[in-house]
C-alpha atoms as one frame of an Amber mdcrd trajectory, in Angstrom:
protein
  13.062  70.278  28.890  12.111  67.782  26.442  14.330  64.625  26.719  15.110
  63.962  23.316  17.996  62.318  21.491  19.848  65.482  20.986  19.410  66.640
  24.795  20.644  63.065  26.891  24.346  63.369  27.956  26.269  61.200  29.139
  26.523  60.086  33.305  29.138  62.646  35.024  32.158  60.747  35.176  31.469
  57.946  32.735  33.747  59.226  29.899  36.603  59.290  32.115  39.742  58.423
  30.133  42.070  55.668  31.239  45.031  56.643  33.091  48.041  56.203  30.779
  51.768  55.435  32.675  54.839  55.617  31.898  54.261  57.563  28.694  56.969
  60.864  29.721  57.131  63.078  32.183  55.100  65.984  30.618  51.885  63.479
  31.184  52.297  63.672  35.618  53.071  60.169  35.346  56.337  59.194  34.295
  59.285  57.726  35.533  57.976  56.005  38.574  54.838  55.508  36.746  52.793
  56.246  39.729  54.496  53.311  41.524  56.711  55.283  43.917  60.304  55.260
  44.320  61.239  51.866  45.780  60.958  48.597  47.404  59.433  45.152  45.666
  55.922  46.677  45.089  57.503  49.285  42.200  59.987  46.769  40.424  58.318
  44.960  37.205  58.293  41.685  39.184  55.673  42.045  41.977  52.926  39.415
  41.865  49.298  40.966  40.801  48.304  38.786  43.914  50.096  40.552  46.729
  49.216  43.850  45.253  45.231  42.714  45.738  45.821  40.933  48.705  45.205
  37.830  47.497  47.845  35.249  48.059  46.893  34.021  51.305  43.455  33.809
  50.279  44.640  31.270  47.126  47.556  30.046  49.598  45.032  28.476  52.579
  42.486  27.255  50.155  43.268  23.170  49.421  44.394  21.828  46.238  42.308
  20.055  44.619  43.239  16.275  44.117  42.886  13.696  42.537  40.563  13.330
  38.810  36.691  13.739  38.084  35.803  10.567  35.917  33.916  11.468  32.921
  32.623   7.460  32.739  29.252   7.820  33.480  27.341   6.735  36.880  25.183
   3.717  36.367  21.312   4.282  38.078  21.231   1.554  40.117  17.964  -0.307
  40.075  17.033  -3.393  41.907  15.349  -6.391  41.968  12.930  -5.407  44.829
  11.669  -2.602  42.773  11.187  -4.654  39.447   9.119  -6.783  41.164   6.694
  -4.159  42.870   6.297  -2.306  39.691   6.325  -4.732  36.413   3.856  -7.843
  35.377   5.187 -11.134  33.859   5.852 -10.738  30.570   6.276  -6.887  30.427
   9.609  -5.185  28.954  12.101  -3.347  31.202  14.077  -0.321  29.523  15.175
   2.777  30.153  11.856   3.823  29.241   9.722   2.075  31.373  11.329   2.487
  34.217  11.705   6.501  33.918   7.875   6.208  33.390   7.444   4.411  36.651
   9.861   7.026  38.217  12.447   4.323  38.811  15.372   5.787  37.428  15.806
   9.761  37.266  16.641  10.586  33.650  17.222   8.244  30.378  20.615   9.935
  29.554  23.113   8.061  32.271  23.839   3.675  31.744  20.800   1.664  33.538
  21.980  -1.268  35.952  19.648  -3.989  37.574  21.476  -5.147  40.601  20.479
  -8.145  42.391  18.961  -7.241  45.736  16.419  -9.786  46.609  14.899 -12.692
  44.061  13.399 -11.786  40.713   9.548 -13.067  41.008   8.160 -12.283  37.641
   7.595 -14.559  34.439   8.806 -13.729  30.740  10.620 -10.578  31.342  12.152
  -8.912  28.528  15.479  -6.350  29.379  16.036  -3.886  26.616  18.851  -1.538
  26.865  19.902  -2.020  30.573  22.795  -3.555  31.828  22.505  -6.681  34.512
  24.863  -8.134  37.371  25.851 -11.374  36.680  23.399 -13.057  40.115  19.970
 -11.407  37.793  21.490 -12.439  34.883  21.033 -15.852  36.299  17.807 -14.991
  37.621  15.947 -13.737  34.006  17.035 -16.903  32.230  15.763 -19.175  35.057
  12.515 -17.585  34.980  12.598 -17.506  30.733  13.330 -13.686  30.626  15.471
 -12.387  27.768  18.068  -9.848  27.838  18.811  -7.688  24.934
């Protein structure tokens, strides 16, 4: 038999109508609405979790406490790394740091921390946060922070 639009039929069982319970006794699912006779599970207030057995699972998982800060964390760059990758008079910016592989992304803020001492002169820092110790070293070596 050829497969055409008019010969295609729905898969067996795919068109089964939803069970409508509690709509009169003549439907076959009236009075107790397929919940059985008496007991907690037949009442209106029974928890849906109890019916599907999730209550113990939920109870056994720990609560998540505290909160996660929306404030972005700084990407840390050490002075020692700047000494290795840059030359005298270079511009240190998130773009140049990303290009040299010192930071992962330009979307997060960058902070230069004073691990080691600055050996380069006349460095220009743009769009980068610096610690107090680094700030004094940059100014001592003739650099600028914008």
